[in-house]
Coordinates of N, CA and C in Angstrom, one line a residue:
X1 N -15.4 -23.9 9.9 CA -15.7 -23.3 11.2 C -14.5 -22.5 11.7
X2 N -14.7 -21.7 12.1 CA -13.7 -20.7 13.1 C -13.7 -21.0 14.6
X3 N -12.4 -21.4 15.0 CA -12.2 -22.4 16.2 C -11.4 -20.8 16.9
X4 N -12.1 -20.5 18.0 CA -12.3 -19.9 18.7 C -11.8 -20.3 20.1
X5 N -10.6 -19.6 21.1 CA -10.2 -20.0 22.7 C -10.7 -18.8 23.2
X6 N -11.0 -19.1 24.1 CA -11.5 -18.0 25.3 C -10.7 -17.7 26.7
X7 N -10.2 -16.6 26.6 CA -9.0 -16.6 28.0 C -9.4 -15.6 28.8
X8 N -10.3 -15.5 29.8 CA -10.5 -15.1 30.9 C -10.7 -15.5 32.0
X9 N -10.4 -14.5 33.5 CA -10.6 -15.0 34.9 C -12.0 -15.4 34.7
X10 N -12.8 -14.7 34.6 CA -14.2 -14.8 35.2 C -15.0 -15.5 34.2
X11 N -15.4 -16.4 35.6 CA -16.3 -18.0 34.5 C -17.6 -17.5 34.2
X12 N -18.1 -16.4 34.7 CA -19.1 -15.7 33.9 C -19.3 -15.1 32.6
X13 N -17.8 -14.6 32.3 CA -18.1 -13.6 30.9 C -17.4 -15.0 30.5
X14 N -16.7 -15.7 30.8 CA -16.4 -16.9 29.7 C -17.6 -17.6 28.9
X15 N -18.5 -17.9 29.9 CA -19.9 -18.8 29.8 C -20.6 -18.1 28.8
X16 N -20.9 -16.7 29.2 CA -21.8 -15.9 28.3 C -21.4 -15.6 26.6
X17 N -19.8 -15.8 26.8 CA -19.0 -15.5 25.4 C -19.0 -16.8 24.6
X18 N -19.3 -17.9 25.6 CA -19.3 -19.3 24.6 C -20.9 -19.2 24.4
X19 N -21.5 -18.9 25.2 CA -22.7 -19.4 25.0 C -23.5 -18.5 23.5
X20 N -22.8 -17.2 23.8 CA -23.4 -16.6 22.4 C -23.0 -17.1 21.2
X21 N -21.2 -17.4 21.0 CA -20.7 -17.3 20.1 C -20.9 -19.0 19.5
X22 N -21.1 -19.9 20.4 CA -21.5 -21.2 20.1 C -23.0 -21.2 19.0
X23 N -23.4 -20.2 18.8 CA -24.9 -20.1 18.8 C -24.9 -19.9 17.0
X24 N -23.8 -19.2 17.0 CA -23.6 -19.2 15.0 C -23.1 -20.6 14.3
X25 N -23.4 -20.5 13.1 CA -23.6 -21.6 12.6 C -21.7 -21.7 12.1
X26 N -21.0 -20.2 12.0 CA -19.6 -20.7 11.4 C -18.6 -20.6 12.9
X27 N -18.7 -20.7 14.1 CA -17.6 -20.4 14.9 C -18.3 -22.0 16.1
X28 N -17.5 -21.5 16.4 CA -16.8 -22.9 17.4 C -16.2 -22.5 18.9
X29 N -16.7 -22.9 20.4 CA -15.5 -22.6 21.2 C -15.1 -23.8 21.5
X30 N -13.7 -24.1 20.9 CA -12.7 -25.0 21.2 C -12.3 -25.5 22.8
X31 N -12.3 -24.0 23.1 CA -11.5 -24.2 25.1 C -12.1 -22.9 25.7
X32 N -11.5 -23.1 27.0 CA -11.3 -21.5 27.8 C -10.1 -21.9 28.8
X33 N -9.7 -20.5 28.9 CA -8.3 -20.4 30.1 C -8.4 -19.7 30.7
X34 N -8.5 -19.5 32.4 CA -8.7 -18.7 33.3 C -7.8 -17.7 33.7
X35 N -6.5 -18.1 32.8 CA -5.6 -17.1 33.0 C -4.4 -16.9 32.1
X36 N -4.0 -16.3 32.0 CA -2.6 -16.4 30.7 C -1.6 -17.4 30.3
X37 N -1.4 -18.0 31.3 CA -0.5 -19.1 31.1 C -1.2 -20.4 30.6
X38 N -2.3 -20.5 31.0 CA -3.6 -21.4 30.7 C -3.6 -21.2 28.9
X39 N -4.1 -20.0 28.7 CA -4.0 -19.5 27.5 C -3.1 -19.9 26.9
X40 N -1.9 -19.2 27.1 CA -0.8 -19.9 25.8 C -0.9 -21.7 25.8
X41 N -0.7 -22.3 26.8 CA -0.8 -23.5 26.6 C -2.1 -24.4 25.9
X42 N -3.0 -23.9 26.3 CA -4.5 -24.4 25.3 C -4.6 -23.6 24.1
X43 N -3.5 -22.6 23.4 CA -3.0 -22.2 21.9 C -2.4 -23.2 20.9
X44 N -1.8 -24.0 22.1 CA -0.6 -24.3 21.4 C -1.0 -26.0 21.6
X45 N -2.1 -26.8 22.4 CA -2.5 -27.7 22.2 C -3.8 -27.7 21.2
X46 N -4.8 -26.9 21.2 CA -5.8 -26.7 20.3 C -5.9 -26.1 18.9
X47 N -4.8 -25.0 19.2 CA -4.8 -24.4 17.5 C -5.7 -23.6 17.1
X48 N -6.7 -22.7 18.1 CA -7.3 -22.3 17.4 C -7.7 -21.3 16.5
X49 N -8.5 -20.6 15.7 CA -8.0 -20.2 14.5 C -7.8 -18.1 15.8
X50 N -8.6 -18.5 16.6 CA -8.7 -16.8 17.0 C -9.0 -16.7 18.6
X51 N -8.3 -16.5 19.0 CA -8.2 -15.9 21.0 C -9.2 -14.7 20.9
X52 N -9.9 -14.8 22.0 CA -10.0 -13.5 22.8 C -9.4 -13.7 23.9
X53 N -8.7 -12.6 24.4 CA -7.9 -12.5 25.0 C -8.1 -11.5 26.3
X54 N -8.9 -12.2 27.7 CA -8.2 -10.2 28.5 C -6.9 -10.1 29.2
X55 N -6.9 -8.9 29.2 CA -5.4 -8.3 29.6 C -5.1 -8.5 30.9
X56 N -6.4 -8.4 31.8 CA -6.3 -8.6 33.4 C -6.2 -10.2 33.9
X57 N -5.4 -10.8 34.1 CA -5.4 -11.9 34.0 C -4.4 -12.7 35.5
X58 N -5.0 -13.6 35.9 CA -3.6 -13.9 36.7 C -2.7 -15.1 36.4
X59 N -1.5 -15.0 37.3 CA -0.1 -15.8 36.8 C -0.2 -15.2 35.7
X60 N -0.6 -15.2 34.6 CA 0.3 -14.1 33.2 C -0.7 -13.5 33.0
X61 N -0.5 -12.6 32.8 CA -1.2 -11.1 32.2 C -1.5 -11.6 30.7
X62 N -2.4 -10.7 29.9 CA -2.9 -10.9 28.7 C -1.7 -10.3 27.6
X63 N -0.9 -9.3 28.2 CA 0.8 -8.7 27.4 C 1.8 -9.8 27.2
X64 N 1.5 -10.6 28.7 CA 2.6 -11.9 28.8 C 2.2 -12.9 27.8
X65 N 0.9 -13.1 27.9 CA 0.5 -14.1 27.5 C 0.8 -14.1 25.3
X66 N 0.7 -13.1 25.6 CA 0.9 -12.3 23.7 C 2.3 -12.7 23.1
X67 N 3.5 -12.4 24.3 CA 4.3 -12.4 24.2 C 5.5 -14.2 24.1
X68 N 4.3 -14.7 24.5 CA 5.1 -16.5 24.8 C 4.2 -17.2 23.7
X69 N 3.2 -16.7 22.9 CA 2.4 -17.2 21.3 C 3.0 -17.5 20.6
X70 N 3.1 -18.7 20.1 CA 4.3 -19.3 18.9 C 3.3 -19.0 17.9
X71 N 4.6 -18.4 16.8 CA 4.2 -18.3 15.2 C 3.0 -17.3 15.0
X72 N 2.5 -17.5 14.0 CA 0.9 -16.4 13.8 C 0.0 -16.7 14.2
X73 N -0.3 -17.9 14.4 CA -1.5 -18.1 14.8 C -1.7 -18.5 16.4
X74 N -2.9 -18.3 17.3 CA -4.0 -17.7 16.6 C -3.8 -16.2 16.9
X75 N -5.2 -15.7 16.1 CA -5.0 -14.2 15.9 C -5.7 -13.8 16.9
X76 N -5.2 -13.0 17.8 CA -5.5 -12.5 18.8 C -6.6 -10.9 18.6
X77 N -7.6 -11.4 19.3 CA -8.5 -9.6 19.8 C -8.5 -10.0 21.1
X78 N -7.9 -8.5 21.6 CA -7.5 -8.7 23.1 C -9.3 -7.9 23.5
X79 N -10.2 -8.6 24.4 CA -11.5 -8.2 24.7 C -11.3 -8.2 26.6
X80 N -10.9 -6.5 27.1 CA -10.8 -5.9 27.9 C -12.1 -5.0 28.8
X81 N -12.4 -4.7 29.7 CA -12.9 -3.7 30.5 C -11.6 -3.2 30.5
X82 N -10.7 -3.1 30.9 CA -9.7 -2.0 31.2 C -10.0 -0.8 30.4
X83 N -9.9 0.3 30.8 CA -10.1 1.7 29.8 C -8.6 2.3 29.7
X84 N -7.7 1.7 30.2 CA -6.3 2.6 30.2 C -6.2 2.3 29.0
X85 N -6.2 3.4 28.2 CA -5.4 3.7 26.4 C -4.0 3.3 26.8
X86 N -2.6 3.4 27.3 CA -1.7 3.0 27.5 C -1.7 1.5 27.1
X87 N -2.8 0.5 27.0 CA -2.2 -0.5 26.7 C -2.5 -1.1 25.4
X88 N -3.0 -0.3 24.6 CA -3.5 -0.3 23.4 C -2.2 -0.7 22.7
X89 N -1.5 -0.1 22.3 CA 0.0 0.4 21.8 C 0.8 -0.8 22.1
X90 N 1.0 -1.2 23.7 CA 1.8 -2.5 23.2 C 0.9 -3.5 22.9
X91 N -0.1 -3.9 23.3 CA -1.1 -4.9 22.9 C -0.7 -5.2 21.2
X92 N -1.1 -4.4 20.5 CA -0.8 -4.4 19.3 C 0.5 -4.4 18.4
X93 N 1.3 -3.9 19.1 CA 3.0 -4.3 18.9 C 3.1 -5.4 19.2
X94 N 2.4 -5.8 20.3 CA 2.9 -7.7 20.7 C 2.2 -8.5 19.8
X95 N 1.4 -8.1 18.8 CA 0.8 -9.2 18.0 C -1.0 -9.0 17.8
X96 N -1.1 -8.8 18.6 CA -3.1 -8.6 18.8 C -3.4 -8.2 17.5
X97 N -4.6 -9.0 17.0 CA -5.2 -8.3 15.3 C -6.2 -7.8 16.0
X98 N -6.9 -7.2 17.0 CA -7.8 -6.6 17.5 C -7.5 -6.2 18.7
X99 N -8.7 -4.8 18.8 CA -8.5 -4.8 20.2 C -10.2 -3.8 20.3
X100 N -10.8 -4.3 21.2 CA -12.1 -4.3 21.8 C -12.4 -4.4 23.1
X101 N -13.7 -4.2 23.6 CA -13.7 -3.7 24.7 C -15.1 -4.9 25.4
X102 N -15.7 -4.6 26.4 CA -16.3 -5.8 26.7 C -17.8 -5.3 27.0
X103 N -17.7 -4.1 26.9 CA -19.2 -3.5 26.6 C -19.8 -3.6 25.2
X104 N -18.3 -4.2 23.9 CA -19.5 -4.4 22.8 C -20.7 -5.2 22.4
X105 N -21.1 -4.7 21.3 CA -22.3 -5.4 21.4 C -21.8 -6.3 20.7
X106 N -23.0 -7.5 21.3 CA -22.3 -8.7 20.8 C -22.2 -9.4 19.6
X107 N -23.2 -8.8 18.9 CA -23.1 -9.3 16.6 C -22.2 -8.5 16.2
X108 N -21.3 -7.0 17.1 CA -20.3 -6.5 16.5 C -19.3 -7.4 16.5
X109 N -19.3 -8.3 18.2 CA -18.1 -9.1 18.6 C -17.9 -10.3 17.6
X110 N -19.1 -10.9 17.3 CA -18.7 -12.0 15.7 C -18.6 -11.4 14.9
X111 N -19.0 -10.3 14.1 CA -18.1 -9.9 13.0 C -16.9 -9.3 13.4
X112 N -16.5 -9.0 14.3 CA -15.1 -8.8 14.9 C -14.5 -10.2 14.6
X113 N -14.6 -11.4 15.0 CA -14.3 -12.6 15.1 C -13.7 -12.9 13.4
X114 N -14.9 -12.8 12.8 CA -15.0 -13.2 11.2 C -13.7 -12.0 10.4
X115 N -14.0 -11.2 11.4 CA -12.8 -10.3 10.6 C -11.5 -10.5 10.8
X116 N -11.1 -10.7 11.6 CA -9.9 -10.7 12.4 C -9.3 -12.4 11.8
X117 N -10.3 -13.2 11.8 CA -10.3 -14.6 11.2 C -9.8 -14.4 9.8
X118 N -10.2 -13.3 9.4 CA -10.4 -13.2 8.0 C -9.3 -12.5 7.2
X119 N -8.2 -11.8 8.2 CA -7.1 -11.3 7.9 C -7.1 -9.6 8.2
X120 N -8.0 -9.1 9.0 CA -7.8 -7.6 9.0 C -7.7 -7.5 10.5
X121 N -7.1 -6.8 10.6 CA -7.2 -5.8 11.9 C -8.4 -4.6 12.5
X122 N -8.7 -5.2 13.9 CA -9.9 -4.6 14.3 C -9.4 -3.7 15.7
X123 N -10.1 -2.4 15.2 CA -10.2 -1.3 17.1 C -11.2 -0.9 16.9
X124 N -11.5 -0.8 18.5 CA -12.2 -0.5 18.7 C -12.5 1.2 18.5
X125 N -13.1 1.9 18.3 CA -12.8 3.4 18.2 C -12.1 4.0 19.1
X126 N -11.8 3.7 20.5 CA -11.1 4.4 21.6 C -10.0 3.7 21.5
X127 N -10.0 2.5 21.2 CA -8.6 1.9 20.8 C -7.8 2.6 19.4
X128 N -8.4 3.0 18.6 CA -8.0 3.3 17.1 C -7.6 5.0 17.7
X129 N -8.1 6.1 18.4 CA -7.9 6.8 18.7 C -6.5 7.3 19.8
X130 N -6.1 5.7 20.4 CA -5.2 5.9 21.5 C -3.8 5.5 20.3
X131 N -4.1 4.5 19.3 CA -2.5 4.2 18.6 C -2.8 5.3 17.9
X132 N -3.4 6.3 17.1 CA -3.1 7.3 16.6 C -2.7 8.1 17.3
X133 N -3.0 8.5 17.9 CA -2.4 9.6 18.9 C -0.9 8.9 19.4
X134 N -0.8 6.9 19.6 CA 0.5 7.3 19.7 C 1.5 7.2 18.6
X135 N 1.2 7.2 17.6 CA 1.8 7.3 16.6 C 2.2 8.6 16.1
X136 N 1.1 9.3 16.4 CA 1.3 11.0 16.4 C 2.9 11.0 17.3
X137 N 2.7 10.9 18.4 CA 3.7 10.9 18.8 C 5.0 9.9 18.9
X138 N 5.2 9.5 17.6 CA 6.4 8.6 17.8 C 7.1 9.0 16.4
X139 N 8.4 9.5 16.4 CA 9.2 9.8 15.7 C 9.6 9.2 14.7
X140 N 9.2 7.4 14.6 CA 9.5 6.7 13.7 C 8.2 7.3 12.3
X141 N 7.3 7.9 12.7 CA 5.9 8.1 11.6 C 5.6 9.8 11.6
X142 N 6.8 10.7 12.0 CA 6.6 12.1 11.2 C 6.8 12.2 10.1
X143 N 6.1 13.1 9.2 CA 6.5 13.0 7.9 C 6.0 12.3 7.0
X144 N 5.9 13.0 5.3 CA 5.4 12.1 4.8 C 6.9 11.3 4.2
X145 N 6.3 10.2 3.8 CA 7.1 9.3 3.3 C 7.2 8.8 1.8
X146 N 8.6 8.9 0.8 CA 8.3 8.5 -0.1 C 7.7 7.9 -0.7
X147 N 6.8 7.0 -1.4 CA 6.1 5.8 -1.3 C 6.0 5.4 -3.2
X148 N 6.2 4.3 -3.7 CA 6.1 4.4 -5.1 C 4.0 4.1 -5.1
X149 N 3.7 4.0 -6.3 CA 2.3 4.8 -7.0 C 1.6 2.7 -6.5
X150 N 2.5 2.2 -6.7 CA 2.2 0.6 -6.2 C 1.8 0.4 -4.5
X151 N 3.1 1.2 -3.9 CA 3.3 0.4 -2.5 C 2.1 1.9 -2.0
X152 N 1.8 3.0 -2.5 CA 0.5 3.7 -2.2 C -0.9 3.5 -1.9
X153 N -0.9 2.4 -3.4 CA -2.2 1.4 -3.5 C -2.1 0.3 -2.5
X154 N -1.0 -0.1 -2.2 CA -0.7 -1.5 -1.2 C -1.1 -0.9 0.0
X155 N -0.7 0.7 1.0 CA -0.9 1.1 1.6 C -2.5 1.4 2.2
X156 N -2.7 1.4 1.1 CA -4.5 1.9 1.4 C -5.2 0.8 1.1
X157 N -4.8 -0.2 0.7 CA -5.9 -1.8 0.9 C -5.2 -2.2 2.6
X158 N -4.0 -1.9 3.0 CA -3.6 -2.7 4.4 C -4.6 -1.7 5.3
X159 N -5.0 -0.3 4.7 CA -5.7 0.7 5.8 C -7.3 0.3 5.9
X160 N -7.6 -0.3 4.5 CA -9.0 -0.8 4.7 C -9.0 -1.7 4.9
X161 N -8.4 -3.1 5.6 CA -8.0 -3.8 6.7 C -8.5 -5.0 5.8
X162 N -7.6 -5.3 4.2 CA -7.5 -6.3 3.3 C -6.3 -7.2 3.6
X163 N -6.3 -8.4 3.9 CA -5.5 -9.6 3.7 C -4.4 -9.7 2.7
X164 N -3.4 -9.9 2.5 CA -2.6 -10.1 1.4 C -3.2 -11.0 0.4
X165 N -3.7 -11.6 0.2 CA -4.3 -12.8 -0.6 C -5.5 -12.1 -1.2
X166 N -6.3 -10.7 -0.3 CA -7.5 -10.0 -1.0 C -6.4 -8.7 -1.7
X167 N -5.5 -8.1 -1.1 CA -4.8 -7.1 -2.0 C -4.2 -7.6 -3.4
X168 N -3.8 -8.9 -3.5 CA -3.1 -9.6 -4.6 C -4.4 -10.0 -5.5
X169 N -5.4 -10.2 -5.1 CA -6.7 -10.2 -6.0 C -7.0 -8.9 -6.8
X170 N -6.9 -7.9 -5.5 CA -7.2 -6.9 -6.3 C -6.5 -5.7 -7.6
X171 N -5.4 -6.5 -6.9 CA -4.5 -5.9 -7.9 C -3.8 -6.4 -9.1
X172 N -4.6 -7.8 -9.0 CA -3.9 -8.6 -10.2 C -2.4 -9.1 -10.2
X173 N -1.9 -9.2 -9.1 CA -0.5 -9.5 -9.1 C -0.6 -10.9 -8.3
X174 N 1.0 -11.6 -7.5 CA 1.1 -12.7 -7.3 C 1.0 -12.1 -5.5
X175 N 0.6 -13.1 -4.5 CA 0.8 -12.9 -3.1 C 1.7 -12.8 -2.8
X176 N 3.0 -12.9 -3.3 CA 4.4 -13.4 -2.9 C 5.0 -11.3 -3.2
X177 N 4.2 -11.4 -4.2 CA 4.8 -10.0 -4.7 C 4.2 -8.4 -3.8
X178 N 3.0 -9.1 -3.6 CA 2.3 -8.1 -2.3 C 2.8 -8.4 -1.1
X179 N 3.6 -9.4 -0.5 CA 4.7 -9.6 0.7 C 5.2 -8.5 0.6
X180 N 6.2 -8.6 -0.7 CA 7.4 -7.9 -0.8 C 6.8 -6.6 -0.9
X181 N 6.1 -5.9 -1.2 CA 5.3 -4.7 -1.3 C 5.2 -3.9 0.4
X182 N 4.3 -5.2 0.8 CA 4.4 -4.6 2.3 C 5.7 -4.6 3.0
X183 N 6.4 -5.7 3.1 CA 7.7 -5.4 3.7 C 8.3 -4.2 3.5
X184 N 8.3 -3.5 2.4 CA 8.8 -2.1 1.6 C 8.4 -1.0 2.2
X185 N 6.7 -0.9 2.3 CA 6.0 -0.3 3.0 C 6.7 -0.1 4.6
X186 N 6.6 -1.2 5.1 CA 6.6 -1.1 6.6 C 8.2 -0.3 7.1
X187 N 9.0 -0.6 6.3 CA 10.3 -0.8 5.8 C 10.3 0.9 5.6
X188 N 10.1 1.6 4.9 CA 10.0 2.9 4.2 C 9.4 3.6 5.7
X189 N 8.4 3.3 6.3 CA 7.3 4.1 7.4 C 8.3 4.1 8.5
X190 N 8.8 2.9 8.5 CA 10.1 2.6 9.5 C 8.8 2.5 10.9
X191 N 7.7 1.5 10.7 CA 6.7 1.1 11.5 C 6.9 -0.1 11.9
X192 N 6.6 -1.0 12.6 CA 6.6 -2.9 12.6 C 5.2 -3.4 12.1
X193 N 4.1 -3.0 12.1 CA 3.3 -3.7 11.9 C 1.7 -3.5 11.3
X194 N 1.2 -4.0 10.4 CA 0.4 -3.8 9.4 C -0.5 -2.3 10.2
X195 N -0.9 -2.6 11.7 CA -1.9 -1.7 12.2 C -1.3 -0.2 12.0
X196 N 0.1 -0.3 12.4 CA 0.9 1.4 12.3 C 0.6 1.5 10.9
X197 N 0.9 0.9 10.3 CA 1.3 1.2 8.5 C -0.3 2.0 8.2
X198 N -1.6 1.1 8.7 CA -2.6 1.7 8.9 C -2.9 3.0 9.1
X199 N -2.7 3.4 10.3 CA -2.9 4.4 11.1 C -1.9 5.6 10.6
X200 N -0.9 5.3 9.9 CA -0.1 6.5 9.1 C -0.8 6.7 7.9
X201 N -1.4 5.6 7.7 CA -2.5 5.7 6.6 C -3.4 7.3 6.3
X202 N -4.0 6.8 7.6 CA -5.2 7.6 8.0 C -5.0 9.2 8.2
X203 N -3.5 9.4 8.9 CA -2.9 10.4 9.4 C -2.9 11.3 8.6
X204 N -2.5 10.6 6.8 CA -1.7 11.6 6.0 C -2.4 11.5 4.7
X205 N -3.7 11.0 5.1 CA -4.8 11.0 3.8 C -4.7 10.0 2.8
X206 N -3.8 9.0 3.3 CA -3.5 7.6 1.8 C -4.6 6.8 2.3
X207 N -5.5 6.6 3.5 CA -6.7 5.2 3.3 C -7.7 5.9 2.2

């Protein structure tokens, strides 16, 4: 089962978010938190495997809340009404494996769930459009970049949003050895995190 926290103000879209997602036979809602601080603390007593998270939140914000998450887990899709692209960018530097909107439809939002559970990174299309553009504009990702004929291939399974454990399958190697692959990667792009490595992906024709 996929153990699922739910952190938003409003006991409406909480209710309607458990009540759908309770309804599949592999997910679970563990808790809800009315606000960020709520949140990190019912993470870190429940464990569960995936947050949705909104950004508008009171006593801690959904950035704050990103920010005080011990270790990797759980994996965060931040699920906003906000439309400001501006927060896309840090959302996703602070850790978020998704980022979505609250007009989706809702069997996209469980396979969003399963995905993100599952080790890939999800955007929304307006989201995927705002970190490209800011990556366009960030000096760390002009240019193309070295890359050996390995960490190429490693590059374009992290852009088709494969898990280290599905890249090491695919490639016939050990997991430990596809770490070290990505670290190189990330390392070379001079990026922080699987989604930029992505999106330079996309930029310069290697997905």
């Amino acid at each position: 089962m996929i153990r699922v926290l739910i952190a938003d103000d409003h006991p409406v879209v909480r209710q309607g978010l458990r009540t759908f997602l309770d309804l599949q036979e592999d997910i679970t809602v563990v808790g809800e938190a009315a606000d960020g601080a709520q949140a990190v603390e019912l993470a870190d007593e429940l464990v569960p495997d995936v947050l949705l998270l909104d950004l508008k939140m009171p006593v801690l914000d959904g950035l704050g809340a990103l920010g005080r998450l011990s270790g990797a887990l759980p994996r965060v899709i931040v699920l906003t009404s906000v439309s400001d692209r501006s927060d896309v960018g840090p959302a996703m530097r602070a850790g978020a494996s998704g980022f979505l909107y609250k007009d989706v439809d809702p069997n996209a939002l469980v396979q969003a769930v399963r995905a993100v559970h599952g080790g890939q990174v999800l955007l929304a299309p307006e989201a995927a459009e705002a970190m490209l553009a800011d990556a366009n504009g960030s000096p760390s990702v002009v240019g193309p970049v070295p890359l050996t004929e390995r960490e190429r291939e490693v590059l374009a399974l992290i852009a088709a949003g494969h898990s280290n454990r599905e890249i090491a399958r695919s490639l016939s190697v050990a997991e430990k050895t596809v770490k070290t692959h990505v670290s190189n990667v990330l390392m070379k792009l001079g990026v922080q995190d699987r989604t930029q490595a992505a999106l330079y992906a996309v930029r310069h024709g290697l997905a």
